[in-house]
């Protein structure tokens, strides 16, 4: 298992684990000065609600806020659906509209994937996207994921260790 680090830092981002205070602020619509104007997006609100119901998800291996280093603003979130199942863990991500198109989702996804693959319990990180969301598919491809299959409803991607 990798060292339990608090933050994962990339060139442009800090990936910080959600705290219970973060969750309560999002769930309670208590706007924080460190949030980008359009944070939380719908997906962030959904994740905060899920974490509120599953406080054990508050861990370095769970969900993280995406913080833009140049502004210190929260611009999205991503997470691993921990614990792994048969050595596989699913990843999900989202960046607020005002920061989309900058490669933040790919940068964050690649960093959190590398962190997960550093665990002896994980040999594969996977994700599914809807065919109607090609931008999400590009995020995964830029983060080193490979397409492994598709149906009319979902395209599957994975990145093995």
Coordinates of N, CA, C and O in Angstrom, one line a residue:
X1 N 0.8 -1.2 0.0 CA 0.0 0.0 0.0 C 0.9 1.2 0.0 O 1.9 1.3 0.8
X2 N 0.6 2.3 -0.8 CA 1.4 3.5 -0.8 C 1.3 4.2 0.5 O 0.4 4.0 1.3
X3 N 2.3 5.1 0.8 CA 2.2 5.9 2.0 C 0.9 6.7 1.9 O 0.5 7.1 0.9
X4 N 0.3 6.8 3.1 CA -1.0 7.6 3.2 C -0.6 9.1 3.1 O -0.4 9.7 4.2
X5 N -0.6 9.6 1.9 CA -0.3 11.1 1.8 C -1.7 11.8 1.9 O -2.7 11.3 1.6
X6 N -1.6 13.0 2.3 CA -2.7 13.9 2.4 C -3.1 14.4 1.0 O -4.3 14.2 0.6
X7 N -2.2 15.0 0.4 CA -2.5 15.6 -0.9 C -1.6 14.9 -2.0 O -0.5 14.5 -1.7
X8 N -2.2 14.9 -3.2 CA -1.4 14.5 -4.4 C -1.3 15.8 -5.2 O -2.3 16.5 -5.5
X9 N 0.0 16.2 -5.5 CA 0.2 17.5 -6.1 C 0.8 17.2 -7.5 O 1.7 16.4 -7.7
X10 N 0.2 17.8 -8.5 CA 0.6 17.7 -9.9 C 1.1 19.1 -10.3 O 1.2 20.0 -9.5
X11 N 1.5 19.2 -11.6 CA 2.0 20.5 -12.1 C 1.1 21.7 -11.8 O 1.5 22.7 -11.4
X12 N -0.3 21.4 -12.0 CA -1.2 22.5 -11.9 C -2.3 22.3 -10.9 O -3.1 23.2 -10.6
X13 N -2.3 21.2 -10.2 CA -3.4 20.8 -9.3 C -3.0 20.3 -8.0 O -1.9 19.7 -7.9
X14 N -3.8 20.4 -7.0 CA -3.7 19.7 -5.8 C -5.0 18.8 -5.6 O -6.1 19.3 -5.8
X15 N -4.8 17.5 -5.4 CA -5.9 16.6 -5.2 C -5.9 16.3 -3.7 O -5.1 15.6 -3.1
X16 N -6.9 17.0 -3.0 CA -7.0 16.9 -1.6 C -8.2 16.1 -1.1 O -9.3 16.3 -1.7
X17 N -8.0 15.1 -0.2 CA -9.2 14.3 0.2 C -10.3 15.2 0.8 O -10.0 16.2 1.5
X18 N -11.5 14.9 0.5 CA -12.7 15.6 1.1 C -12.6 15.4 2.6 O -12.2 14.4 3.1
X19 N -13.0 16.4 3.3 CA -13.2 16.4 4.7 C -14.7 16.4 5.0 O -15.5 16.7 4.2
X20 N -15.0 16.0 6.3 CA -16.4 16.1 6.6 C -17.0 17.5 6.5 O -18.1 17.7 6.1
X21 N -16.1 18.5 6.8 CA -16.5 19.9 6.6 C -16.8 20.2 5.2 O -17.8 20.9 4.9
X22 N -16.0 19.7 4.3 CA -16.3 19.9 2.8 C -17.6 19.3 2.4 O -18.4 20.0 1.7
X23 N -17.9 18.1 2.9 CA -19.1 17.4 2.6 C -20.3 18.2 3.1 O -21.3 18.4 2.4
X24 N -20.2 18.6 4.3 CA -21.3 19.4 4.9 C -21.6 20.7 4.2 O -22.7 21.1 4.1
X25 N -20.5 21.4 3.8 CA -20.7 22.6 3.1 C -21.4 22.4 1.7 O -22.3 23.2 1.4
X26 N -21.0 21.4 1.0 CA -21.7 21.1 -0.3 C -23.1 20.6 -0.1 O -24.1 21.2 -0.7
X27 N -23.3 19.7 0.9 CA -24.7 19.2 1.1 C -25.6 20.3 1.6 O -26.8 20.4 1.2
X28 N -25.0 21.2 2.5 CA -25.8 22.3 3.0 C -25.9 23.5 2.2 O -26.4 24.5 2.6
X29 N -25.3 23.5 1.0 CA -25.2 24.6 0.1 C -24.6 25.9 0.8 O -25.1 27.0 0.6
X30 N -23.6 25.6 1.6 CA -22.9 26.7 2.3 C -21.7 27.1 1.5 O -20.6 26.5 1.7
X31 N -21.9 28.1 0.7 CA -20.9 28.5 -0.3 C -19.6 28.9 0.5 O -19.6 29.7 1.4
X32 N -18.4 28.4 0.0 CA -17.1 28.6 0.6 C -16.3 29.6 -0.3 O -16.4 29.5 -1.5
X33 N -15.5 30.4 0.3 CA -14.7 31.4 -0.5 C -13.7 30.7 -1.4 O -13.2 31.3 -2.4
X34 N -13.3 29.5 -1.1 CA -12.2 28.8 -1.8 C -12.8 28.0 -3.0 O -12.1 27.4 -3.8
X35 N -14.1 28.1 -3.3 CA -14.7 27.4 -4.4 C -14.7 28.3 -5.6 O -15.0 29.5 -5.5
X36 N -14.5 27.7 -6.8 CA -14.7 28.4 -8.0 C -16.2 28.8 -8.1 O -17.0 28.2 -7.4
X37 N -16.5 29.9 -8.9 CA -17.9 30.4 -8.9 C -18.9 29.3 -9.3 O -20.0 29.4 -8.8
X38 N -18.5 28.3 -10.1 CA -19.5 27.3 -10.5 C -19.3 25.9 -9.8 O -19.8 24.9 -10.2
X39 N -18.5 25.9 -8.7 CA -18.4 24.7 -7.8 C -19.4 24.9 -6.7 O -19.6 26.0 -6.2
X40 N -20.1 23.8 -6.4 CA -20.1 22.5 -6.9 C -21.0 22.3 -8.1 O -22.0 22.9 -8.2
X41 N -20.5 21.5 -9.0 CA -21.4 21.1 -10.2 C -22.3 20.0 -9.7 O -22.2 19.5 -8.5
X42 N -23.2 19.5 -10.5 CA -24.2 18.5 -10.1 C -23.5 17.3 -9.6 O -23.9 16.7 -8.6
X43 N -22.5 16.8 -10.3 CA -21.8 15.6 -9.9 C -21.1 15.7 -8.5 O -21.1 14.7 -7.7
X44 N -20.6 16.9 -8.2 CA -20.0 17.1 -6.9 C -21.0 17.0 -5.8 O -20.8 16.5 -4.7
X45 N -22.2 17.6 -6.1 CA -23.3 17.5 -5.1 C -23.7 16.1 -4.8 O -24.0 15.7 -3.7
X46 N -23.8 15.3 -5.9 CA -24.2 13.9 -5.8 C -23.1 13.1 -4.9 O -23.5 12.4 -4.0
X47 N -21.8 13.3 -5.2 CA -20.8 12.7 -4.5 C -20.8 13.1 -3.0 O -20.7 12.3 -2.1
X48 N -21.0 14.4 -2.8 CA -21.1 14.8 -1.4 C -22.2 14.1 -0.6 O -22.0 13.7 0.5
X49 N -23.3 14.0 -1.3 CA -24.5 13.3 -0.7 C -24.1 11.8 -0.4 O -24.5 11.3 0.7
X50 N -23.4 11.2 -1.3 CA -23.0 9.8 -1.1 C -22.0 9.7 0.0 O -22.1 8.8 0.9
X51 N -21.1 10.6 0.1 CA -20.1 10.5 1.2 C -20.8 10.8 2.5 O -20.4 10.2 3.5
X52 N -21.7 11.7 2.5 CA -22.5 12.0 3.7 C -23.1 10.7 4.3 O -23.2 10.5 5.5
X53 N -23.6 9.9 3.3 CA -24.2 8.6 3.7 C -23.2 7.5 4.0 O -23.6 6.5 4.6
X54 N -22.0 7.6 3.5 CA -20.9 6.6 3.7 C -19.7 7.3 4.2 O -18.7 7.5 3.4
X55 N -19.6 7.8 5.4 CA -18.5 8.5 5.9 C -17.1 7.8 5.8 O -16.1 8.4 5.8
X56 N -17.2 6.4 5.7 CA -16.0 5.7 5.5 C -15.3 6.0 4.2 O -14.1 5.6 4.0
X57 N -16.0 6.6 3.3 CA -15.4 7.0 2.0 C -14.4 8.2 2.2 O -13.7 8.6 1.3
X58 N -14.4 8.8 3.4 CA -13.4 9.9 3.7 C -12.1 9.3 4.0 O -11.8 9.0 5.2
X59 N -11.3 9.1 3.0 CA -10.0 8.5 3.2 C -9.1 8.9 2.0 O -9.6 9.3 1.0
X60 N -7.8 8.7 2.2 CA -6.9 9.0 1.0 C -7.2 8.2 -0.2 O -6.8 8.6 -1.3
X61 N -7.9 7.0 0.0 CA -8.2 6.2 -1.2 C -9.6 6.4 -1.7 O -10.1 5.7 -2.6
X62 N -10.3 7.4 -1.2 CA -11.7 7.7 -1.6 C -11.7 8.9 -2.6 O -11.0 8.9 -3.6
X63 N -12.5 9.9 -2.2 CA -12.8 11.0 -3.1 C -11.9 12.2 -2.7 O -11.7 12.4 -1.6
X64 N -11.6 13.0 -3.8 CA -10.7 14.1 -3.6 C -11.3 15.4 -4.3 O -11.9 15.2 -5.4
X65 N -11.0 16.5 -3.8 CA -11.3 17.8 -4.4 C -10.2 18.1 -5.3 O -9.0 17.8 -5.1
X66 N -10.5 18.7 -6.5 CA -9.5 19.2 -7.4 C -9.3 20.7 -7.2 O -10.3 21.4 -7.4
X67 N -8.1 21.0 -6.8 CA -7.8 22.4 -6.5 C -6.8 23.0 -7.5 O -5.8 22.4 -7.7
X68 N -7.2 24.1 -8.1 CA -6.3 24.7 -9.1 C -5.2 25.4 -8.3 O -5.5 26.3 -7.5
X69 N -3.9 25.1 -8.5 CA -2.8 25.6 -7.8 C -2.7 27.1 -8.0 O -2.4 27.9 -7.0
X70 N -2.9 27.6 -9.2 CA -2.7 29.1 -9.5 C -3.7 30.0 -8.7 O -3.4 31.1 -8.5
X71 N -4.8 29.4 -8.4 CA -5.9 30.3 -7.7 C -6.3 29.7 -6.3 O -6.9 30.4 -5.6
X72 N -5.9 28.5 -6.0 CA -6.3 27.8 -4.8 C -7.8 27.6 -4.7 O -8.3 27.4 -3.7
X73 N -8.5 27.6 -5.9 CA -9.9 27.4 -5.9 C -10.2 25.9 -6.2 O -9.5 25.3 -7.0
X74 N -11.3 25.4 -5.6 CA -11.8 24.1 -5.8 C -12.5 24.1 -7.2 O -13.5 24.9 -7.3
X75 N -12.1 23.3 -8.1 CA -12.6 23.4 -9.5 C -13.2 22.0 -9.9 O -13.6 21.9 -11.1
X76 N -13.4 21.1 -9.0 CA -14.0 19.8 -9.4 C -13.7 18.8 -8.3 O -13.2 19.1 -7.2
X77 N -14.0 17.6 -8.7 CA -13.7 16.4 -7.8 C -13.5 15.2 -8.6 O -13.9 15.1 -9.7
X78 N -12.8 14.2 -7.9 CA -12.7 12.9 -8.6 C -12.5 11.9 -7.4 O -12.3 12.3 -6.3
X79 N -12.6 10.7 -7.8 CA -12.5 9.7 -6.7 C -12.4 8.3 -7.2 O -12.7 7.9 -8.3
X80 N -11.9 7.5 -6.3 CA -11.8 6.0 -6.4 C -13.0 5.4 -5.6 O -13.2 5.8 -4.5
X81 N -13.6 4.4 -6.2 CA -14.7 3.7 -5.5 C -14.0 2.5 -4.8 O -13.8 1.5 -5.3
X82 N -13.5 2.8 -3.6 CA -12.7 2.0 -2.8 C -13.6 1.2 -1.8 O -14.6 1.7 -1.4
X83 N -13.3 0.0 -1.4 CA -12.1 -0.8 -1.7 C -12.1 -1.5 -3.1 O -13.2 -1.6 -3.7
X84 N -11.0 -2.0 -3.5 CA -10.9 -2.7 -4.8 C -11.7 -4.0 -4.7 O -11.9 -4.6 -3.7
X85 N -12.2 -4.4 -5.9 CA -12.9 -5.6 -6.1 C -12.0 -6.5 -7.0 O -11.8 -6.1 -8.2
X86 N -11.5 -7.6 -6.5 CA -10.6 -8.4 -7.3 C -9.5 -7.7 -8.0 O -9.2 -7.9 -9.1
X87 N -8.9 -6.7 -7.2 CA -7.8 -6.0 -7.7 C -8.2 -4.8 -8.6 O -7.3 -4.2 -9.2
X88 N -9.4 -4.6 -8.8 CA -9.9 -3.5 -9.7 C -10.6 -2.4 -8.9 O -11.3 -2.7 -7.9
X89 N -10.4 -1.2 -9.3 CA -11.0 0.0 -8.6 C -11.5 0.9 -9.7 O -10.9 1.1 -10.8
X90 N -12.7 1.4 -9.5 CA -13.3 2.4 -10.5 C -13.0 3.8 -10.1 O -12.9 4.2 -9.0
X91 N -12.8 4.6 -11.2 CA -12.5 6.0 -11.0 C -13.6 6.9 -11.6 O -14.1 6.5 -12.7
X92 N -13.9 8.0 -11.1 CA -14.8 8.9 -11.6 C -14.3 10.3 -11.4 O -13.4 10.6 -10.5
X93 N -14.7 11.3 -12.2 CA -14.1 12.7 -12.2 C -15.1 13.7 -12.8 O -16.0 13.3 -13.5
X94 N -14.8 14.9 -12.4 CA -15.6 16.0 -13.0 C -14.9 17.3 -12.7 O -14.4 17.5 -11.6
X95 N -14.9 18.2 -13.7 CA -14.4 19.6 -13.5 C -15.5 20.5 -13.9 O -16.2 20.3 -14.8
X96 N -15.6 21.6 -13.1 CA -16.6 22.6 -13.4 C -16.5 23.2 -14.8 O -15.4 23.3 -15.3
X97 N -17.6 23.7 -15.4 CA -17.5 24.2 -16.7 C -16.5 25.3 -17.0 O -15.9 25.4 -18.0
X98 N -16.3 26.2 -16.0 CA -15.4 27.3 -16.2 C -13.9 26.9 -16.3 O -13.1 27.6 -16.8
X99 N -13.6 25.6 -15.9 CA -12.2 25.1 -16.0 C -12.1 24.0 -17.0 O -11.0 23.4 -17.1
X100 N -13.2 23.6 -17.7 CA -13.1 22.5 -18.7 C -12.3 23.0 -19.9 O -12.1 24.2 -20.2
X101 N -11.7 22.0 -20.6 CA -10.9 22.3 -21.8 C -9.5 22.6 -21.5 O -8.7 23.0 -22.4
X102 N -9.0 22.5 -20.2 CA -7.7 22.9 -19.8 C -6.8 21.6 -19.5 O -5.6 21.7 -19.2
X103 N -7.4 20.5 -19.7 CA -6.7 19.2 -19.4 C -6.6 18.9 -17.9 O -5.9 17.9 -17.5
X104 N -7.4 19.6 -17.1 CA -7.4 19.3 -15.6 C -7.9 17.9 -15.3 O -7.3 17.2 -14.4
X105 N -9.0 17.5 -15.9 CA -9.5 16.2 -15.6 C -8.5 15.1 -16.0 O -8.4 14.1 -15.2
X106 N -7.9 15.2 -17.1 CA -6.9 14.2 -17.5 C -5.7 14.2 -16.5 O -5.2 13.1 -16.1
X107 N -5.2 15.4 -16.2 CA -4.1 15.5 -15.2 C -4.4 14.9 -13.9 O -3.6 14.1 -13.3
X108 N -5.6 15.2 -13.4 CA -6.0 14.6 -12.1 C -6.3 13.1 -12.2 O -5.9 12.4 -11.2
X109 N -6.9 12.7 -13.2 CA -7.2 11.2 -13.4 C -5.9 10.4 -13.5 O -5.8 9.4 -12.9
X110 N -4.9 10.9 -14.2 CA -3.6 10.2 -14.3 C -2.9 10.1 -13.0 O -2.4 9.1 -12.6
X111 N -3.0 11.2 -12.2 CA -2.3 11.3 -10.9 C -3.0 10.3 -9.9 O -2.3 9.6 -9.2
X112 N -4.3 10.4 -9.8 CA -5.0 9.5 -8.9 C -4.9 8.0 -9.3 O -4.8 7.1 -8.5
X113 N -4.9 7.8 -10.6 CA -4.7 6.4 -11.1 C -3.3 5.9 -10.7 O -3.2 4.7 -10.2
X114 N -2.3 6.7 -10.9 CA -0.9 6.2 -10.5 C -0.9 6.0 -9.0 O -0.3 5.0 -8.5
X115 N -1.6 6.8 -8.2 CA -1.6 6.6 -6.7 C -2.3 5.3 -6.4 O -1.8 4.5 -5.6
X116 N -3.4 5.0 -7.1 CA -4.1 3.7 -6.8 C -3.3 2.5 -7.2 O -3.3 1.5 -6.5
X117 N -2.6 2.6 -8.4 CA -1.9 1.5 -8.9 C -0.6 1.2 -8.0 O 0.0 0.2 -8.1
X118 N -0.3 2.2 -7.2 CA 0.8 2.0 -6.2 C 0.4 1.1 -5.0 O 1.3 0.8 -4.2
X119 N -0.8 0.8 -4.9 CA -1.3 -0.1 -3.8 C -1.1 -1.5 -4.3 O -1.5 -1.9 -5.4
X120 N -0.7 -2.3 -3.4 CA -0.6 -3.8 -3.7 C -1.9 -4.4 -3.9 O -2.0 -5.5 -4.5
X121 N -3.0 -3.7 -3.5 CA -4.3 -4.3 -3.6 C -5.0 -4.0 -5.0 O -6.1 -4.5 -5.3
X122 N -4.3 -3.2 -5.8 CA -4.9 -2.7 -7.1 C -4.0 -3.1 -8.2 O -2.8 -2.8 -8.2
X123 N -4.5 -3.7 -9.2 CA -3.8 -4.0 -10.5 C -4.4 -3.3 -11.7 O -3.8 -3.2 -12.7
X124 N -5.7 -2.8 -11.5 CA -6.3 -2.2 -12.6 C -7.3 -1.1 -12.1 O -8.0 -1.3 -11.2
X125 N -7.2 0.1 -12.8 CA -8.2 1.1 -12.6 C -9.1 1.2 -13.8 O -8.6 1.1 -14.9
X126 N -10.4 1.3 -13.6 CA -11.3 1.2 -14.8 C -12.4 2.3 -14.6 O -12.6 2.9 -13.6
X127 N -13.0 2.6 -15.8 CA -14.1 3.6 -15.8 C -15.0 3.3 -17.0 O -14.5 2.6 -18.0
X128 N -16.2 3.8 -16.9 CA -17.2 3.6 -18.0 C -17.7 5.0 -18.4 O -17.9 5.9 -17.5
X129 N -17.9 5.2 -19.7 CA -18.4 6.5 -20.1 C -19.6 6.2 -21.1 O -19.6 5.2 -21.8
X130 N -20.5 7.1 -21.2 CA -21.6 7.0 -22.2 C -21.1 7.5 -23.5 O -20.3 8.4 -23.6
X131 N -21.5 6.8 -24.6 CA -21.1 7.2 -25.9 C -21.4 8.6 -26.3 O -20.7 9.3 -27.1
X132 N -22.4 9.2 -25.6 CA -22.8 10.6 -25.9 C -21.8 11.6 -25.2 O -22.0 12.8 -25.2
X133 N -20.8 11.1 -24.5 CA -19.8 12.0 -23.8 C -18.4 11.7 -24.3 O -17.5 11.2 -23.5
X134 N -18.1 12.2 -25.5 CA -16.8 11.9 -26.0 C -15.7 12.7 -25.3 O -14.5 12.3 -25.2
X135 N -16.0 13.8 -24.6 CA -15.0 14.5 -23.8 C -14.5 13.7 -22.7 O -13.3 13.7 -22.4
X136 N -15.4 12.9 -22.1 CA -14.9 12.0 -21.0 C -14.1 10.9 -21.5 O -13.1 10.5 -20.8
X137 N -14.4 10.4 -22.7 CA -13.5 9.4 -23.3 C -12.1 9.9 -23.5 O -11.1 9.2 -23.3
X138 N -12.0 11.2 -24.0 CA -10.7 11.8 -24.3 C -9.9 12.0 -23.0 O -8.7 11.8 -23.0
X139 N -10.6 12.3 -21.9 CA -10.0 12.4 -20.6 C -9.2 11.1 -20.3 O -8.1 11.1 -19.9
X140 N -10.0 10.0 -20.4 CA -9.4 8.7 -20.1 C -8.2 8.4 -21.0 O -7.2 7.9 -20.5
X141 N -8.4 8.6 -22.3 CA -7.4 8.3 -23.2 C -6.1 9.1 -22.9 O -5.0 8.6 -23.0
X142 N -6.3 10.4 -22.6 CA -5.1 11.2 -22.3 C -4.4 10.8 -21.0 O -3.3 11.1 -20.8
X143 N -5.2 10.2 -20.1 CA -4.7 9.7 -18.8 C -4.1 8.3 -19.0 O -3.7 7.7 -18.0
X144 N -4.0 7.8 -20.2 CA -3.3 6.5 -20.4 C -4.2 5.3 -20.3 O -3.8 4.1 -20.3
X145 N -5.6 5.5 -20.3 CA -6.5 4.3 -20.3 C -6.7 3.8 -21.7 O -6.6 4.6 -22.7
X146 N -7.0 2.5 -21.8 CA -7.3 1.9 -23.1 C -8.8 1.4 -23.1 O -9.3 0.9 -22.1
X147 N -9.4 1.6 -24.3 CA -10.7 1.1 -24.5 C -10.7 -0.4 -24.4 O -9.9 -1.1 -25.1
X148 N -11.6 -1.0 -23.7 CA -11.7 -2.5 -23.5 C -13.0 -3.1 -24.0 O -13.1 -4.3 -24.1
X149 N -13.9 -2.3 -24.3 CA -15.2 -2.8 -24.8 C -16.3 -1.7 -24.9 O -16.1 -0.6 -24.4
X150 N -17.4 -2.1 -25.5 CA -18.5 -1.1 -25.6 C -19.8 -1.8 -25.8 O -19.9 -2.9 -26.4
X151 N -20.9 -1.1 -25.3 CA -22.2 -1.5 -25.6 C -22.9 -0.3 -26.2 O -22.3 0.8 -26.3
X152 N -24.2 -0.3 -26.4 CA -24.9 0.9 -26.8 C -25.0 1.9 -25.7 O -25.1 3.1 -26.0
X153 N -24.9 1.4 -24.5 CA -25.0 2.3 -23.3 C -23.7 2.8 -22.7 O -23.6 3.9 -22.2
X154 N -22.6 2.0 -22.8 CA -21.4 2.4 -22.1 C -20.1 1.9 -22.9 O -20.1 0.9 -23.6
X155 N -19.1 2.7 -22.8 CA -17.8 2.4 -23.3 C -16.9 2.1 -22.1 O -16.8 3.0 -21.2
X156 N -16.2 1.0 -22.1 CA -15.4 0.6 -20.9 C -13.9 0.9 -21.2 O -13.4 0.7 -22.3
X157 N -13.2 1.4 -20.2 CA -11.8 1.8 -20.3 C -11.1 1.2 -19.1 O -11.7 1.1 -18.0
X158 N -9.8 0.9 -19.2 CA -9.0 0.5 -18.1 C -7.6 0.9 -18.3 O -7.1 1.1 -19.4
X159 N -6.9 1.0 -17.1 CA -5.5 1.2 -17.1 C -4.9 0.2 -16.2 O -5.0 0.3 -14.9
X160 N -4.2 -0.8 -16.7 CA -3.6 -1.8 -15.8 C -2.3 -1.3 -15.2 O -1.7 -0.4 -15.8
X161 N -1.8 -1.9 -14.2 CA -0.5 -1.6 -13.5 C 0.6 -1.9 -14.5 O 0.5 -2.7 -15.4

